[in-house]
Coordinates of C-alpha atoms in Angstrom, one line a residue:
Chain A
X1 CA 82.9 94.1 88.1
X2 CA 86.7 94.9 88.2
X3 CA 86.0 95.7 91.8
X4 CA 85.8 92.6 92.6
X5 CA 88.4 91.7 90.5
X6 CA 91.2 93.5 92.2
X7 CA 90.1 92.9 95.7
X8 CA 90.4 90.0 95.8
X9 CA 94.2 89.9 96.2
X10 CA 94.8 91.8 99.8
X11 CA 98.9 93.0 98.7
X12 CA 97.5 94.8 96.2
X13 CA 95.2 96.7 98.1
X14 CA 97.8 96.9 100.9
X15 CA 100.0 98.6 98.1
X16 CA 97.1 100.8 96.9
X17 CA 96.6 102.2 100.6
X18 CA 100.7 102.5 100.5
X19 CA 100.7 104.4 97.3
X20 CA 97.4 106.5 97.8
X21 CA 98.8 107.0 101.4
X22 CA 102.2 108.2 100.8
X23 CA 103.4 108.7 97.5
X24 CA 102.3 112.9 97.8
X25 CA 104.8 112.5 100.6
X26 CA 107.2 110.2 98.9
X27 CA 107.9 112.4 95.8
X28 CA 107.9 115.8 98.4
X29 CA 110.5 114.2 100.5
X30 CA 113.0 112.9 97.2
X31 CA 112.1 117.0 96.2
X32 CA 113.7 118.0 99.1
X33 CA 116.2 115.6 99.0
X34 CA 117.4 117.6 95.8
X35 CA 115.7 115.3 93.0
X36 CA 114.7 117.6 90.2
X37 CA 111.4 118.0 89.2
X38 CA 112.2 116.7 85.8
X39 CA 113.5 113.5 87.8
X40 CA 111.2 113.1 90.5
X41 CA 108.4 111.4 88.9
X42 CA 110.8 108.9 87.6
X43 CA 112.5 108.1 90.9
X44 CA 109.3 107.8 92.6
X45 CA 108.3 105.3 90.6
X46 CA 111.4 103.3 91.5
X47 CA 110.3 103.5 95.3
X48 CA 107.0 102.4 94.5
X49 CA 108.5 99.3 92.5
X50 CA 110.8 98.3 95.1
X51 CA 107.8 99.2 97.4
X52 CA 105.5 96.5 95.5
X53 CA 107.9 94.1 95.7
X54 CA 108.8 94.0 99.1
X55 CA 105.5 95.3 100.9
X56 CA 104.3 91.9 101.3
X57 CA 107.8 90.6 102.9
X58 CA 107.7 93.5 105.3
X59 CA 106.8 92.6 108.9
X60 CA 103.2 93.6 110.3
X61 CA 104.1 95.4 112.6
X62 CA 107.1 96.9 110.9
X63 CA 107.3 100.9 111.1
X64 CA 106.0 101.6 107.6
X65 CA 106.8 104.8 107.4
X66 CA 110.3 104.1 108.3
X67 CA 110.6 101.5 105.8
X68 CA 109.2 103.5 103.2
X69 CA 111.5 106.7 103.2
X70 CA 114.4 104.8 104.2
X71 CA 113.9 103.2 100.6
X72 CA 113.4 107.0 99.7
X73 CA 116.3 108.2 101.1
X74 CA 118.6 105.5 99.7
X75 CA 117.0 105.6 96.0
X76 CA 118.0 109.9 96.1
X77 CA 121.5 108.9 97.4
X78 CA 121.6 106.7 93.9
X79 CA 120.3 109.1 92.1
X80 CA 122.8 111.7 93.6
X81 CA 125.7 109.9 93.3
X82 CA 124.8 108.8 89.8
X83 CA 124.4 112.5 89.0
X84 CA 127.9 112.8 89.9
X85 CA 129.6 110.6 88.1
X86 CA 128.1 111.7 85.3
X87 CA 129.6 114.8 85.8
X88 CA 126.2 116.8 86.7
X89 CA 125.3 118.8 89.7
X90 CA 123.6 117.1 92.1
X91 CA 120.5 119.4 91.7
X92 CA 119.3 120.9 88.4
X93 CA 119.1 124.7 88.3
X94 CA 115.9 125.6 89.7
X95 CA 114.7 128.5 87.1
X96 CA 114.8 126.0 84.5
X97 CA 112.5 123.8 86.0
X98 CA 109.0 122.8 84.0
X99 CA 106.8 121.4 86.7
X100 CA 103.8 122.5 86.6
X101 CA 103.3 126.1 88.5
X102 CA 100.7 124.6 91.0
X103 CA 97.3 126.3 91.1
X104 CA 97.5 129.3 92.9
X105 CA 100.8 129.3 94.1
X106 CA 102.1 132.6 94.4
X107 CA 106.0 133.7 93.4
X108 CA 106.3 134.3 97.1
X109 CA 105.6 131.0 97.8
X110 CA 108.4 130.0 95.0
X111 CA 110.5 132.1 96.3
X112 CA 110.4 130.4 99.4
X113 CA 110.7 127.4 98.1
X114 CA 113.4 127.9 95.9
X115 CA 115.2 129.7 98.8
X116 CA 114.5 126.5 100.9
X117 CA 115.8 124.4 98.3
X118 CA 119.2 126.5 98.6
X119 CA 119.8 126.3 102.0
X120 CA 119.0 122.3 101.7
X121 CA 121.4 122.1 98.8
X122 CA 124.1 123.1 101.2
X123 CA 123.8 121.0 104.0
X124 CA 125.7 117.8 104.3
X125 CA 123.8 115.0 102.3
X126 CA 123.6 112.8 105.9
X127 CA 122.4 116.1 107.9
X128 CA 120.0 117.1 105.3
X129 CA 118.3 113.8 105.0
X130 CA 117.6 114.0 109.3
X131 CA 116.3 117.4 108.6
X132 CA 113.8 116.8 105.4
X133 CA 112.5 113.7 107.5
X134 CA 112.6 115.7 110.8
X135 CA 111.4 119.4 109.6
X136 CA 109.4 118.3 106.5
X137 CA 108.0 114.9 107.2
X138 CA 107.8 115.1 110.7
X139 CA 108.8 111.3 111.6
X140 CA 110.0 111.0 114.5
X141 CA 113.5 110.8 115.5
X142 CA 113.0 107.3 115.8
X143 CA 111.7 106.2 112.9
X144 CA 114.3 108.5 111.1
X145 CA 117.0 106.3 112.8
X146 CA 115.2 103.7 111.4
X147 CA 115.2 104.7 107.9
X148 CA 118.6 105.9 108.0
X149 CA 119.7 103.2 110.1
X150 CA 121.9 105.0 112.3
X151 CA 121.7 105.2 115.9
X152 CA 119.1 107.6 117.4
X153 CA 122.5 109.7 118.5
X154 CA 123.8 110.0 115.0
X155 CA 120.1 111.5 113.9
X156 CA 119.7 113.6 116.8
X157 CA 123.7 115.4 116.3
X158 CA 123.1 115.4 112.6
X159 CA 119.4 117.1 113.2
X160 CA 121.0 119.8 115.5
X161 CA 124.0 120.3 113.2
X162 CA 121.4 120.8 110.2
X163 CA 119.2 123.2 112.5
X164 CA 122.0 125.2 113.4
X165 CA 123.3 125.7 110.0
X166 CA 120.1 126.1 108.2
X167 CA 119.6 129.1 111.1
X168 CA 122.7 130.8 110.5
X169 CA 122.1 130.6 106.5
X170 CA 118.2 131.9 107.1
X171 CA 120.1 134.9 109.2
X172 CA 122.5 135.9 107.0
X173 CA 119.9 135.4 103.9
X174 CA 117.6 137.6 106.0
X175 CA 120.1 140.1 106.7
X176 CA 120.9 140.7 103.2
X177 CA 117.3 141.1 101.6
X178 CA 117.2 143.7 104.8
X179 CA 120.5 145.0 103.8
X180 CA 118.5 145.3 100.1
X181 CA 115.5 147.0 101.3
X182 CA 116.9 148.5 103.7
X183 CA 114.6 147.8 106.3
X184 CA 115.6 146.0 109.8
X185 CA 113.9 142.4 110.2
X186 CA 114.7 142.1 113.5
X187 CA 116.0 140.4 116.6
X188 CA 118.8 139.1 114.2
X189 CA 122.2 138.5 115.4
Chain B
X1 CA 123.6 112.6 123.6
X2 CA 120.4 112.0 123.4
X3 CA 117.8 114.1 124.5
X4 CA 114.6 113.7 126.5
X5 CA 111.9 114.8 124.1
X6 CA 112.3 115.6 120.4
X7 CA 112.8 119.2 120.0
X8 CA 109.7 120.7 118.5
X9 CA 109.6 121.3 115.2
X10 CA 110.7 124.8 113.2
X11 CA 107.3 124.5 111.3
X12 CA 105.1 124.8 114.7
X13 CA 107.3 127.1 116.8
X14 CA 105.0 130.2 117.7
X15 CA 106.1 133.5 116.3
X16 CA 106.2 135.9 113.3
X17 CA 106.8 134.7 110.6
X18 CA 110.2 133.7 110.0
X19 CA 112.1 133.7 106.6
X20 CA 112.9 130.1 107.4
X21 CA 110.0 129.1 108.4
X22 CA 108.2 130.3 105.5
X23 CA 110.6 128.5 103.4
X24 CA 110.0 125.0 105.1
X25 CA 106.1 125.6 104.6
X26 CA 106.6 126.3 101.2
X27 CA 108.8 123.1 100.8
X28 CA 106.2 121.3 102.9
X29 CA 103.2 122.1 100.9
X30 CA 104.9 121.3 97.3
X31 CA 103.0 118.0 96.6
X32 CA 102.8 116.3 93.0
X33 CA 99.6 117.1 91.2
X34 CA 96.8 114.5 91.1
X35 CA 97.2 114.5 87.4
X36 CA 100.9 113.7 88.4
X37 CA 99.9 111.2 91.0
X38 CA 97.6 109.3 88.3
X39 CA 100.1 109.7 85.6
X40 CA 103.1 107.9 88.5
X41 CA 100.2 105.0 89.1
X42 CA 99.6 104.8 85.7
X43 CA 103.3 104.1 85.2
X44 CA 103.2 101.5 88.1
X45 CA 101.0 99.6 86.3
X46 CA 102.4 99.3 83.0
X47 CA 105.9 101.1 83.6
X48 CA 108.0 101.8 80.4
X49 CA 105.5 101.6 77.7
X50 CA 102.5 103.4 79.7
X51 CA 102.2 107.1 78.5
X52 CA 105.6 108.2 77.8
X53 CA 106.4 105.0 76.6
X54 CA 106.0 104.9 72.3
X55 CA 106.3 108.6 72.2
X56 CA 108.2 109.3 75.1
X57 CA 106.0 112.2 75.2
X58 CA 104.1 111.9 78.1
X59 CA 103.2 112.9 81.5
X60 CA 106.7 111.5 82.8
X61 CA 108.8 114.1 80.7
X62 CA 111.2 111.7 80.6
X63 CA 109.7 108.5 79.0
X64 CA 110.8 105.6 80.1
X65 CA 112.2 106.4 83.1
X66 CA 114.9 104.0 84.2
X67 CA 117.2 105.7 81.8
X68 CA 119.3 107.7 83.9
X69 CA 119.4 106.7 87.3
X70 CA 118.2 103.1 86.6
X71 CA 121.4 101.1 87.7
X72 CA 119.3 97.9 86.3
X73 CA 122.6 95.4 85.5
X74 CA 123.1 95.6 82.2
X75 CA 119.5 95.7 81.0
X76 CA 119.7 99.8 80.1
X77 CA 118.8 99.0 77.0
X78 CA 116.0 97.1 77.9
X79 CA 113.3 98.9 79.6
X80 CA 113.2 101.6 77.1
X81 CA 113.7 100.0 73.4
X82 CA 111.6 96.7 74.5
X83 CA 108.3 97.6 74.8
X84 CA 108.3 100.5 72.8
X85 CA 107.2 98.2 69.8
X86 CA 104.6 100.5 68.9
X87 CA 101.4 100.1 71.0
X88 CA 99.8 99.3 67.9
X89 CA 102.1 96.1 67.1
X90 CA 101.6 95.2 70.5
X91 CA 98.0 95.4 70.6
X92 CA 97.4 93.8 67.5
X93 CA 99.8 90.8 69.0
X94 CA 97.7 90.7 71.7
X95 CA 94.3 91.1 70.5
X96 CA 95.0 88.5 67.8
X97 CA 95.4 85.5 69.9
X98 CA 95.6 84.8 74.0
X99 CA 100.0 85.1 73.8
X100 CA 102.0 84.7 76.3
X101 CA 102.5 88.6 77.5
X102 CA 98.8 88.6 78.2
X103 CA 98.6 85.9 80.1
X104 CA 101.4 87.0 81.9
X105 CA 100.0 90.2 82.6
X106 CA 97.0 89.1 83.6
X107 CA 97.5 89.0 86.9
X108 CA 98.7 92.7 88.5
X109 CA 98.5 94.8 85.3
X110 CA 94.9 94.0 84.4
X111 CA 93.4 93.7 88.3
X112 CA 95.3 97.4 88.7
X113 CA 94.3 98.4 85.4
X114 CA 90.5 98.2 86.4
X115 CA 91.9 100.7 89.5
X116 CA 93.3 103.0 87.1
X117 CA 90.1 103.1 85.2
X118 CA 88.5 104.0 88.3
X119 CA 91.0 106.2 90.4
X120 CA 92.5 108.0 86.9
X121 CA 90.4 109.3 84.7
X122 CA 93.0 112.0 84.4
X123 CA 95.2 110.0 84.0
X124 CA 93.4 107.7 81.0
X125 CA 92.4 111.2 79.4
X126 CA 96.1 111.9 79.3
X127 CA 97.2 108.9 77.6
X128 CA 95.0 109.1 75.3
X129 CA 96.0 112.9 74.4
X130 CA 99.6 111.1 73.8
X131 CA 98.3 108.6 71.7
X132 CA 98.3 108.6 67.7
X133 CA 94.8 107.6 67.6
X134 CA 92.3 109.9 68.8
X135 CA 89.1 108.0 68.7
X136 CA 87.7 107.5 72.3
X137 CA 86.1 104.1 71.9
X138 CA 89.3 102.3 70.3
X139 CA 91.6 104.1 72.4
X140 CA 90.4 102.5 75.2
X141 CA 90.5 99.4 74.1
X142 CA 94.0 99.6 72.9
X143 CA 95.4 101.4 75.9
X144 CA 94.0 98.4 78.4
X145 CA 95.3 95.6 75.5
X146 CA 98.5 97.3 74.3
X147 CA 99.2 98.1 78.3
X148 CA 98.8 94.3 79.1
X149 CA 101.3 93.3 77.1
X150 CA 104.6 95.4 77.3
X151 CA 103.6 95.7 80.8
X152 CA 105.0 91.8 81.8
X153 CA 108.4 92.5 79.7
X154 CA 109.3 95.9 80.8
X155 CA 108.5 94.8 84.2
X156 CA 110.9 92.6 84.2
X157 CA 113.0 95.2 82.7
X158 CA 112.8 98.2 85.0
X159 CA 113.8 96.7 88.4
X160 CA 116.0 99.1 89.6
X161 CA 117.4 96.9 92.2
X162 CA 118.3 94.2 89.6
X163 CA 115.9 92.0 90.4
X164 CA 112.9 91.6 88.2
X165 CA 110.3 92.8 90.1
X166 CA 107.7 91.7 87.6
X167 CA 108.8 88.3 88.7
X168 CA 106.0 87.1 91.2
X169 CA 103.9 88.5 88.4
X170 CA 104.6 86.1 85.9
X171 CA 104.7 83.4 88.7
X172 CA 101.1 84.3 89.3
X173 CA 99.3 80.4 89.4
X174 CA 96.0 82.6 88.6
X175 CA 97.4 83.7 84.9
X176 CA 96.6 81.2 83.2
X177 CA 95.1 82.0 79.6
X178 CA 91.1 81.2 80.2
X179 CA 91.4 83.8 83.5
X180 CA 93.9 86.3 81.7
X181 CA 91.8 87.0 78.8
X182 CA 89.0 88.0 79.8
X183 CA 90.3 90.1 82.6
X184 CA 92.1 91.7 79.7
X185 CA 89.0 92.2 77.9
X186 CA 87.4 93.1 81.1
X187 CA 89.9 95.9 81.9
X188 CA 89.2 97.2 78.5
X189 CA 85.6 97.0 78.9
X190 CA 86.0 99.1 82.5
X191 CA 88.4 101.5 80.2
X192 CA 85.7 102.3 77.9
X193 CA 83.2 102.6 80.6
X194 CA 85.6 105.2 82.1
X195 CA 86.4 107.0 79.1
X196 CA 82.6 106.9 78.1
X197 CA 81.5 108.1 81.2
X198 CA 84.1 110.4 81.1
X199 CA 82.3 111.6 77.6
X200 CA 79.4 111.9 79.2
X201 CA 79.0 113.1 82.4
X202 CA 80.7 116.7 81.9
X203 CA 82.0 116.9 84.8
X204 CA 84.1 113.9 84.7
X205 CA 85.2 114.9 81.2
X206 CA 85.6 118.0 82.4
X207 CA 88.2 117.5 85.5
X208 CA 90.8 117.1 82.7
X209 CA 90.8 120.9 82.1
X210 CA 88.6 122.8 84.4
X211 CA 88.9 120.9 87.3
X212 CA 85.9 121.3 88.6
X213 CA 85.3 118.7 90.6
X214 CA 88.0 116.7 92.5
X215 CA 88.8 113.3 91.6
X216 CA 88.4 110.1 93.9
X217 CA 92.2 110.0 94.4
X218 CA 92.1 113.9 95.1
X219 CA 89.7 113.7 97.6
X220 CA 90.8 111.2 99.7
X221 CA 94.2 112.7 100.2
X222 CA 92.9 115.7 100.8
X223 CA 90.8 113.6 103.6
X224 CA 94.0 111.5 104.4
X225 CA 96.3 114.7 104.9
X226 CA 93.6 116.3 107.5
X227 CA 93.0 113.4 110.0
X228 CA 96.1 114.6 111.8
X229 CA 94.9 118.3 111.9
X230 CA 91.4 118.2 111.2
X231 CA 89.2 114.9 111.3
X232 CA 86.0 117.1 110.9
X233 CA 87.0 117.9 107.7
X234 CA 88.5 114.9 106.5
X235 CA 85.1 113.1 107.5
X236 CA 83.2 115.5 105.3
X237 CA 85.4 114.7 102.5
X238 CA 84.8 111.1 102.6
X239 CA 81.4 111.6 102.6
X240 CA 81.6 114.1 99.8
X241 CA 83.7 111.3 97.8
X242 CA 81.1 108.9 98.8
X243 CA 78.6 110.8 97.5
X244 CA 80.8 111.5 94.4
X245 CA 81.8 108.3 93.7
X246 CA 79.8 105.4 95.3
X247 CA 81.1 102.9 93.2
X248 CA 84.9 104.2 93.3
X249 CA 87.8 102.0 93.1
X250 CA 89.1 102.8 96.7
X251 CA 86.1 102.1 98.8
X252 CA 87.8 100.6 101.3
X253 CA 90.3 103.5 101.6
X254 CA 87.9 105.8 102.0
X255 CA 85.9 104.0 104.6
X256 CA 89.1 103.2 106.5
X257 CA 89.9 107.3 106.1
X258 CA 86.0 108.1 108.0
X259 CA 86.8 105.4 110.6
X260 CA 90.1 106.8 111.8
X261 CA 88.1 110.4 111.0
X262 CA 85.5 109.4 113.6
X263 CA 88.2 108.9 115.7
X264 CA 90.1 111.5 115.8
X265 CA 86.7 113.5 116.3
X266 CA 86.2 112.3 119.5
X267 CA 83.1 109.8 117.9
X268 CA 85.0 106.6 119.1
X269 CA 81.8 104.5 119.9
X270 CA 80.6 105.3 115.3
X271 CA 84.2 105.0 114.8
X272 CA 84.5 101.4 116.4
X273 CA 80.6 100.4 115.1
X274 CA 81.8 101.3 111.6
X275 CA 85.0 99.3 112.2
X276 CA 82.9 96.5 113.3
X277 CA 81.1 97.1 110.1
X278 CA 83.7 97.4 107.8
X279 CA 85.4 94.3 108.9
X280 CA 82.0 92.2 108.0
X281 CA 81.1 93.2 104.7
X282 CA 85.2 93.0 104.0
X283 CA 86.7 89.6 105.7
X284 CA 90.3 88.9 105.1
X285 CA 90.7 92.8 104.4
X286 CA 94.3 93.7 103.7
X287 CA 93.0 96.5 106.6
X288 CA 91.9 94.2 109.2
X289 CA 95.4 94.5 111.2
X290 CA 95.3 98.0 110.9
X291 CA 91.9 98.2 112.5
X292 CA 92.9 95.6 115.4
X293 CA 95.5 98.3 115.9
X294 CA 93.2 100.7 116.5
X295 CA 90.5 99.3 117.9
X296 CA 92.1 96.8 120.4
X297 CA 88.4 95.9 121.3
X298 CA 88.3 94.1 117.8
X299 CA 90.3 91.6 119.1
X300 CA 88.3 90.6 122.1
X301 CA 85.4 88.5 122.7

């Protein structure tokens, strides 16, 4: 059986359990991160390759989650600035995009996304990285240090800067689709 | 400065619902397809020349990846033109005598092949689809044959680091012709078994379109994503992949997934008795740590 066959090597099924594990999270995160979805697969599959290499050098008890969007994070700062020297935006526009309209997922939901995707777009490379990891991914401050290596301070003032900035966006972007249909959202400033 | 506890996060403040919040759980909940997923591990395993390879036509959009982004030294040209020798070349290279490129892709493209057969069925349906030849049967054998080859060159190729990454591949002491074969052949063999089976049972052929029933893959992410939130439910989805798929490729996965799921339920006295268990019938598991981790009492006497 082929079963057998692949089970016997242990790093391979270590890499499996990485990929199965992550990779949903991996290609969300380089998303976020302002990889296009006509890019995305590709660059994912460049974490996973540098992933295979090195997973077997990586320490046992080495923060693997760390490790593996910090790898992430550094392949969608390649892709970014490789994007701009060819003259591109960093982002492709989003109506154009051709990924598949997951089942069930409602314009709203889009909407949202795409909206998200804006406010991201405008954020400082460095501050939006904390924030996908932080917001999105929900490492821990910690282990976002850890994949950016930066100190812990560096993440936590680029997290708050991020925060308040995405805020202040989200208000003003609420304020005007009130301003649109004319109805008050609220407790804005 | 650095604060005492991490601030909580936007997505689980309380309150009405919140423009910006909305958009974060809209940006959280984009994940890839598992048709995507497959198609990514699919490309693992045989990267340039898998299903966007020849035509450049397939699940990747883009082909052979690498292209843009790929800052591999000099070898742009590489990864893309190589392999793309027509599969059919390539197979017939490979199929006609034990060469080189099988034997050195014996080693991770035909073990993770054999995974692919069992985790993608999507995946293998797809490539197919993108292939000239439409017969099932030969298909299959082709794809595992023709995939064996290019695989060990455009390995090489497609570091994006610069360094080959196919390297400890080639190195492999196990790859020697007399084992490479017929783990080629065997690879085929589980292909064929998946596509037939695919044929057959209609709802395996059928979770290409319809999507009726979830996949291994599918449903043990779903499981993975709800140990955090809610073990109950990830435990009944690795029973409902058992049941599904008792023989599937990621066994282990799965029984690692009910173990923390038993956990996280509170049933830490099953969840330990089935770490016990798990760690007998696998020795030398690549998960072995992981359960010492968490199950310290593993460890004692």
């Amino acid at each position: 059986m082929p079963d057998t066959l692949e089970r016997s090597d242990p790093a391979e099924a270590a890499f499996r359990e990485v990929f199965v594990a992550h990779a949903p999270y991996v290609w969300r995160c380089l998303r976020r991160l302002g990889v296009s979805p006509a890019d995305v697969e590709d660059l994912c599959q460049e974490v996973f390759v540098v992933v295979h290499r090195k997973l077997r050098d990586l320490e046992p008890d080495a923060p693997l989650r760390a490790w593996l969007y910090g790898i992430a994070v550094r392949k969608a700062w390649d892709h970014r600035r490789l994007a701009y020297q060819r003259h591109e935006r960093p982002t492709d526009e989003l109506p154009e995009q051709p990924e598949e309209a997951g089942q069930g997922e409602t314009l709203d939901r889009r909407r949202a996304r795409d909206l998200l995707d804006q406010l991201l777009d405008k954020l400082d490379p460095k501050q939006r990285e904390v924030f996908v990891l932080y917001e999105i991914e929900q490492l821990g401050m910690n282990e976002i240090a850890a994949a950016l290596d930066c100190p812990l301070q560096t993440a936590y003032s680029r997290l708050h800067a991020a925060r308040k900035q995405m805020q202040a966006a989200a208000d003003r972007e609420r304020a005007r689709s009130a301003g649109r249909t004319g109805a008050p959202s609220g407790g804005l400033r | 400065m650095i604060p005492d506890r991490e601030p909580p996060r936007l997505l689980d403040e309380p309150g009405e619902p919140d423009l910006l919040r909305d958009a974060l759980a809209a940006g959280r909940d984009e994940l890839p397809s598992e048709q995507a997923l497959a198609g990514l591990w699919g490309r693992l395993v045989t990267p340039p020349a898998g299903p966007g390879g020849p035509g450049g036509d397939g699940p990747g959009g883009g082909g052979p990846g690498g292209g843009p982004d790929g800052p591999g030294p000099g070898t742009s040209g590489g990864p893309g033109a190589g392999p793309a020798a027509t599969a059919g070349s390539a197979a017939a290279a490979a199929a006609g005598a034990a060469t080189g490129a099988v034997t050195v892709a014996g080693g991770l493209a035909a073990k993770v092949a054999a995974v692919v057969a069992g985790l993608g069925l999507a995946a293998v349906v797809a490539w197919q689809a993108t292939r000239p030849s439409t017969t099932t049967t030969t298909t299959a054998t082709t794809t595992a044959v023709a995939t064996s080859a290019p695989g060990a060159t455009s390995r090489s190729g497609a570091g994006p680091d610069g360094a080959a990454p196919g390297a400890e591949t080639s190195a492999r002491p196990d790859a020697e012709p007399s084992a490479a074969v017929p783990s080629a052949v065997t690879s085929a063999t589980a292909r064929a078994v998946a596509s037939t089976s695919a044929a057959a049972s209609p709802s395996a052929a059928a979770s290409a379109s319809a999507e009726p029933q979830p996949t291994e893959l599918e449903l043990l992410q779903q499981a993975r994503a709800a140990l955090g939130g809610d073990p109950g439910r990830a435990l009944a989805l690795t029973d409902r992949a058992a049941a599904l798929y008792p023989q599937g490729a990621l066994g282990q996965e799965r029984e690692m997934i009910r173990i923390q799921a038993l956990a996280g339920a509170g049933r830490r006295p099953e969840a330990l008795a089935a770490a016990r268990a798990f760690e007998a019938s696998h020795p030398g598991s690549a998960y072995a740590r992981r359960l010492e981790q968490l199950f310290p009492e593993l460890t004692g006497p």
